[in-house]
Coordinates of N, CA and C in Angstrom, one line a residue:
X1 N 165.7 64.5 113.7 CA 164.3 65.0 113.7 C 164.1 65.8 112.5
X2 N 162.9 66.1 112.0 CA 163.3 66.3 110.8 C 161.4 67.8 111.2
X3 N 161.5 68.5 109.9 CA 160.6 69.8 110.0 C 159.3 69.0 110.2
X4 N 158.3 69.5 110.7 CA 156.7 68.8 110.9 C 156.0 68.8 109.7
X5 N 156.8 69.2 108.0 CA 155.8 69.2 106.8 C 156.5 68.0 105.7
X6 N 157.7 67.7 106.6 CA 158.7 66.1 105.9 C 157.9 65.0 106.0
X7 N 157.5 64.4 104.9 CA 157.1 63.1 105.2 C 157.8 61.9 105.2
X8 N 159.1 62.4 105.1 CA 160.7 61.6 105.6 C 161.5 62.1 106.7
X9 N 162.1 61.4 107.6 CA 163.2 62.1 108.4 C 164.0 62.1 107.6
X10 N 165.1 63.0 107.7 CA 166.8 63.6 107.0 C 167.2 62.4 107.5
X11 N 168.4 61.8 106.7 CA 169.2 60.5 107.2 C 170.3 61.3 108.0
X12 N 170.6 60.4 109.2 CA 171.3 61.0 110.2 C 172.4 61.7 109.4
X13 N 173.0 62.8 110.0 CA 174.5 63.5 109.3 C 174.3 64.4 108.2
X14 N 173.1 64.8 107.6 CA 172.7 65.1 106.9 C 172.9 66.9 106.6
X15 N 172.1 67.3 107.7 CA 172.0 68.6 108.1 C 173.7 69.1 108.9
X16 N 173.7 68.5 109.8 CA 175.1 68.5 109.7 C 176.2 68.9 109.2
X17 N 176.5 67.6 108.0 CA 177.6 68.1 107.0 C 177.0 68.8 106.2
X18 N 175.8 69.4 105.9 CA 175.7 70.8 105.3 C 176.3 71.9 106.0
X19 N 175.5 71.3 107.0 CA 175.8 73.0 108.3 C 177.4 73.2 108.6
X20 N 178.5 71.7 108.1 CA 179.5 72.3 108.6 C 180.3 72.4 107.6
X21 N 179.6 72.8 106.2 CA 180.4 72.8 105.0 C 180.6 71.8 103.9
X22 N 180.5 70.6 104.1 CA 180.7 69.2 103.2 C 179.1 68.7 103.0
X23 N 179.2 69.9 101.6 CA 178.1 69.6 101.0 C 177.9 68.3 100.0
X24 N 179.0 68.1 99.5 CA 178.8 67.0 99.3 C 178.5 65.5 99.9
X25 N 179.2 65.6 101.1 CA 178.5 64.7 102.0 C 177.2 64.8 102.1
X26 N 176.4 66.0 102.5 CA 174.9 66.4 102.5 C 173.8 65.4 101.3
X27 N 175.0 66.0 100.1 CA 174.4 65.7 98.9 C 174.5 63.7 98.8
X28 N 175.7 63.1 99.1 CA 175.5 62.0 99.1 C 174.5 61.3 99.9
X29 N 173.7 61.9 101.1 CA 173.4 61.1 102.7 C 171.7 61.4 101.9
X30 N 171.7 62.5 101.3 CA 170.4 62.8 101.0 C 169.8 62.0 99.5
X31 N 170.7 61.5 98.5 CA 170.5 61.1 97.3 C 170.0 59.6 98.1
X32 N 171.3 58.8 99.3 CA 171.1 57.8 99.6 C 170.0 57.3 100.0
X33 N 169.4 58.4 100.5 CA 168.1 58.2 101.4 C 166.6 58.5 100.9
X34 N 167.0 59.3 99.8 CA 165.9 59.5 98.1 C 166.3 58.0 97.5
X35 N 166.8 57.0 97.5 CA 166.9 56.7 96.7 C 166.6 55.1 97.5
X36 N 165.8 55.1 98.9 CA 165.7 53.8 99.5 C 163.7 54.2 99.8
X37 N 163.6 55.5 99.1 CA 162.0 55.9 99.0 C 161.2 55.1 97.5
X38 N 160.3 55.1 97.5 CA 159.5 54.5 96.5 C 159.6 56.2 95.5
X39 N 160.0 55.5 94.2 CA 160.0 56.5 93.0 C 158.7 57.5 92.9
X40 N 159.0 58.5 93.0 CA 157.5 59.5 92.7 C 156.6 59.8 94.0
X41 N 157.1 59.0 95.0 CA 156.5 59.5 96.4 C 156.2 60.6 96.9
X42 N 156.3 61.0 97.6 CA 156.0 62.4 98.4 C 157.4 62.4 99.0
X43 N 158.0 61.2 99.4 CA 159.0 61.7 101.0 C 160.5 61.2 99.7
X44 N 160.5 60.7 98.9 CA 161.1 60.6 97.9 C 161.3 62.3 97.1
X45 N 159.9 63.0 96.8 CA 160.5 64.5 96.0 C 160.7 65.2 97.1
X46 N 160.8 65.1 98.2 CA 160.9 66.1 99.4 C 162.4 65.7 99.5
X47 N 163.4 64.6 99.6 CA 164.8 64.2 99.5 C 165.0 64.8 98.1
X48 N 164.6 64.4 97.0 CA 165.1 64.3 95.6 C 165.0 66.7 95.8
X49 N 164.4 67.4 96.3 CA 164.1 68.8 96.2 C 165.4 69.3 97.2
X50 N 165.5 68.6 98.4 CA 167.0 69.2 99.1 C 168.0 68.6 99.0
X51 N 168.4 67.7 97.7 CA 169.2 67.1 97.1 C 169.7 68.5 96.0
X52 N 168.4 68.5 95.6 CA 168.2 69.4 93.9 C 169.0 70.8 95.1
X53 N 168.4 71.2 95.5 CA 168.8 72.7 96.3 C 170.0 72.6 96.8
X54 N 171.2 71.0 97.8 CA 172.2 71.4 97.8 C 172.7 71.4 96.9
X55 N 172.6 70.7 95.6 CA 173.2 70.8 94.0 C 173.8 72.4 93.5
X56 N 172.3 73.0 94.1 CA 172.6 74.6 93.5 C 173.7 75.1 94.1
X57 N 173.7 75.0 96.1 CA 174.6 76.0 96.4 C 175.6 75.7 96.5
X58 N 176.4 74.6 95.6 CA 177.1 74.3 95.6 C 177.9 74.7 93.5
X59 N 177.0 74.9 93.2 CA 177.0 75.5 91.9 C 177.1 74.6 90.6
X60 N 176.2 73.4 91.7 CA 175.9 72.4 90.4 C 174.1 72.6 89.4
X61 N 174.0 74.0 89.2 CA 172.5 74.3 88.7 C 172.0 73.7 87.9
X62 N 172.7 72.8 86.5 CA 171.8 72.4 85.8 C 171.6 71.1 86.4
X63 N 171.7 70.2 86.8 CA 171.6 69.5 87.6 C 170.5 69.2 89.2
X64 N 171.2 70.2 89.8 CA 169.9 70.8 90.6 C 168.8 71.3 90.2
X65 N 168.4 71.8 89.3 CA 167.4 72.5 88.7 C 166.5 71.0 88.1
X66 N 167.1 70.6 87.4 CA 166.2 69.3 87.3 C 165.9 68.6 88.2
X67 N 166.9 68.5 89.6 CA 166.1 67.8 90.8 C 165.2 68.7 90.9
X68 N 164.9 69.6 90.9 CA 163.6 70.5 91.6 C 162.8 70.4 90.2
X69 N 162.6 70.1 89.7 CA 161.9 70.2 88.7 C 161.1 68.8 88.7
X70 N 161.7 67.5 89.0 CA 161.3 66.3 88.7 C 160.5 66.4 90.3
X71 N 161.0 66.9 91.2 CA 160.6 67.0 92.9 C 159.9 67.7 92.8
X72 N 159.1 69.2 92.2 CA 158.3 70.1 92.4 C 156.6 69.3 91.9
X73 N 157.3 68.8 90.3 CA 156.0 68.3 90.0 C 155.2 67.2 90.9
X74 N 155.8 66.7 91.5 CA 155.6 65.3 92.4 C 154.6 66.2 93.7
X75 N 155.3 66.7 94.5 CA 155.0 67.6 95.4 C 153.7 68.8 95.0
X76 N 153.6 69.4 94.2 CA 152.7 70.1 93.3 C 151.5 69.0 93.4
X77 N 151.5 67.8 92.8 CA 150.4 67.2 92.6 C 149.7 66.6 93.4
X78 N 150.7 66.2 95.0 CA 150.0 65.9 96.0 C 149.9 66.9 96.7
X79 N 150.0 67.9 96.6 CA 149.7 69.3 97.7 C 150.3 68.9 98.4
X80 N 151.6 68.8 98.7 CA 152.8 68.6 99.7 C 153.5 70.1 99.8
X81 N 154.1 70.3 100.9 CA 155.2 70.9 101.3 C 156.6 71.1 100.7
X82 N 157.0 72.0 100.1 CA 158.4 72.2 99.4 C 159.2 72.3 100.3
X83 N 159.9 71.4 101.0 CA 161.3 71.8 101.7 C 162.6 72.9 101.1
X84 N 163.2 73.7 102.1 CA 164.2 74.5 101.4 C 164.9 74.3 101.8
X85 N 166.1 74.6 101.8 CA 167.4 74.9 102.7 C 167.2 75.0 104.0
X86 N 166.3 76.0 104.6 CA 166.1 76.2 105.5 C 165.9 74.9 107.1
X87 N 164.7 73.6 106.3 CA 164.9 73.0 107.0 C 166.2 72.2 107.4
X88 N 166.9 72.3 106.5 CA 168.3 71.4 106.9 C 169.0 72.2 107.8
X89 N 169.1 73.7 108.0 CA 169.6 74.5 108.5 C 169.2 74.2 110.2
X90 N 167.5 74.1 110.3 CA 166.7 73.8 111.4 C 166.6 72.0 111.9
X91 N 166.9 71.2 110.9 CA 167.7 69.9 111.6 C 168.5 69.8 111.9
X92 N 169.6 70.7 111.7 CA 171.2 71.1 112.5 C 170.7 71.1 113.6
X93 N 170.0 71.9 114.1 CA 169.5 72.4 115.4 C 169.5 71.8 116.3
X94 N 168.5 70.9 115.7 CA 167.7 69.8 116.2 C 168.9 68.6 116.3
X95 N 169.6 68.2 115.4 CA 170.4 67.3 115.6 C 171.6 67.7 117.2
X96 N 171.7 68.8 117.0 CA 172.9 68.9 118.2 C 172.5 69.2 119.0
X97 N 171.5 69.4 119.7 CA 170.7 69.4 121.0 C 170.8 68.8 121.8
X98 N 171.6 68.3 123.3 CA 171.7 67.5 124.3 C 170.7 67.7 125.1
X99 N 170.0 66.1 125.2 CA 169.0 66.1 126.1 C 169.6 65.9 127.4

C-alpha cells in the first residue's frame, strides 16, 4: 500500500528492505519500478525522488541529489506531492500488518 499523495504503489519489498537495512535492495526495487513508469511522469519522479533520497542515506549524494533534482522539477511542474523517506518508513507499516 503505498501513502494517499503516491501516484505509484512502492514495488513490493521495497519499504521493507529499507526498513530492515538493505538499502540497496530498496534502491534496486525502487529504480526497477521508476524505470517500468513512463519518463517524466508524475509516478516516475515520485520513484526516481525516493530512489534519489535512498541514494543520500546511504552516502551516495552526488548521485542522489541529481535524482531529486531531475524528480523535483517533474513534480514542481505538475503540483505533485514530494515523497520523503518518511513514506517508505509508513509503507513498512502498512506492509507488515496482518489482516
Amino acid at each position: 500500500m503505498a501513502h494517499p499523495d503516491l501516484k505509484v504503489s512502492l514495488p513490493p519489498g521495497a519499504a521493507a528492505a529499507f526498513a530492515g537495512g538493505d538499502e540497496r535492495r530498496a534502491a534496486t526495487l525502487l529504480a526497477r519500478a521508476r524505470d517500468a513508469q513512463p519518463p517524466g511522469s508524475v509516478a516516475w519522479a515520485q520513484l526516481e525522488r525516493l530512489y534519489g533520497l535512498v541514494l543520500i542515506h546511504v552516502q551516495r549524494e552526488v548521485e542522489g541529489t541529481f535524482a531529486l533534482e531531475r524528480a523535483d522539477a517533474v513534480l514542481d511542474a505538475a503540483g505533485a506531492a514530494r515523497p520523503d523517506l518518511g513514506w517508505l518508513v509508513q509503507a513498512t507499516s502498512l506492509e507488515s500488518r496482518e489482516w
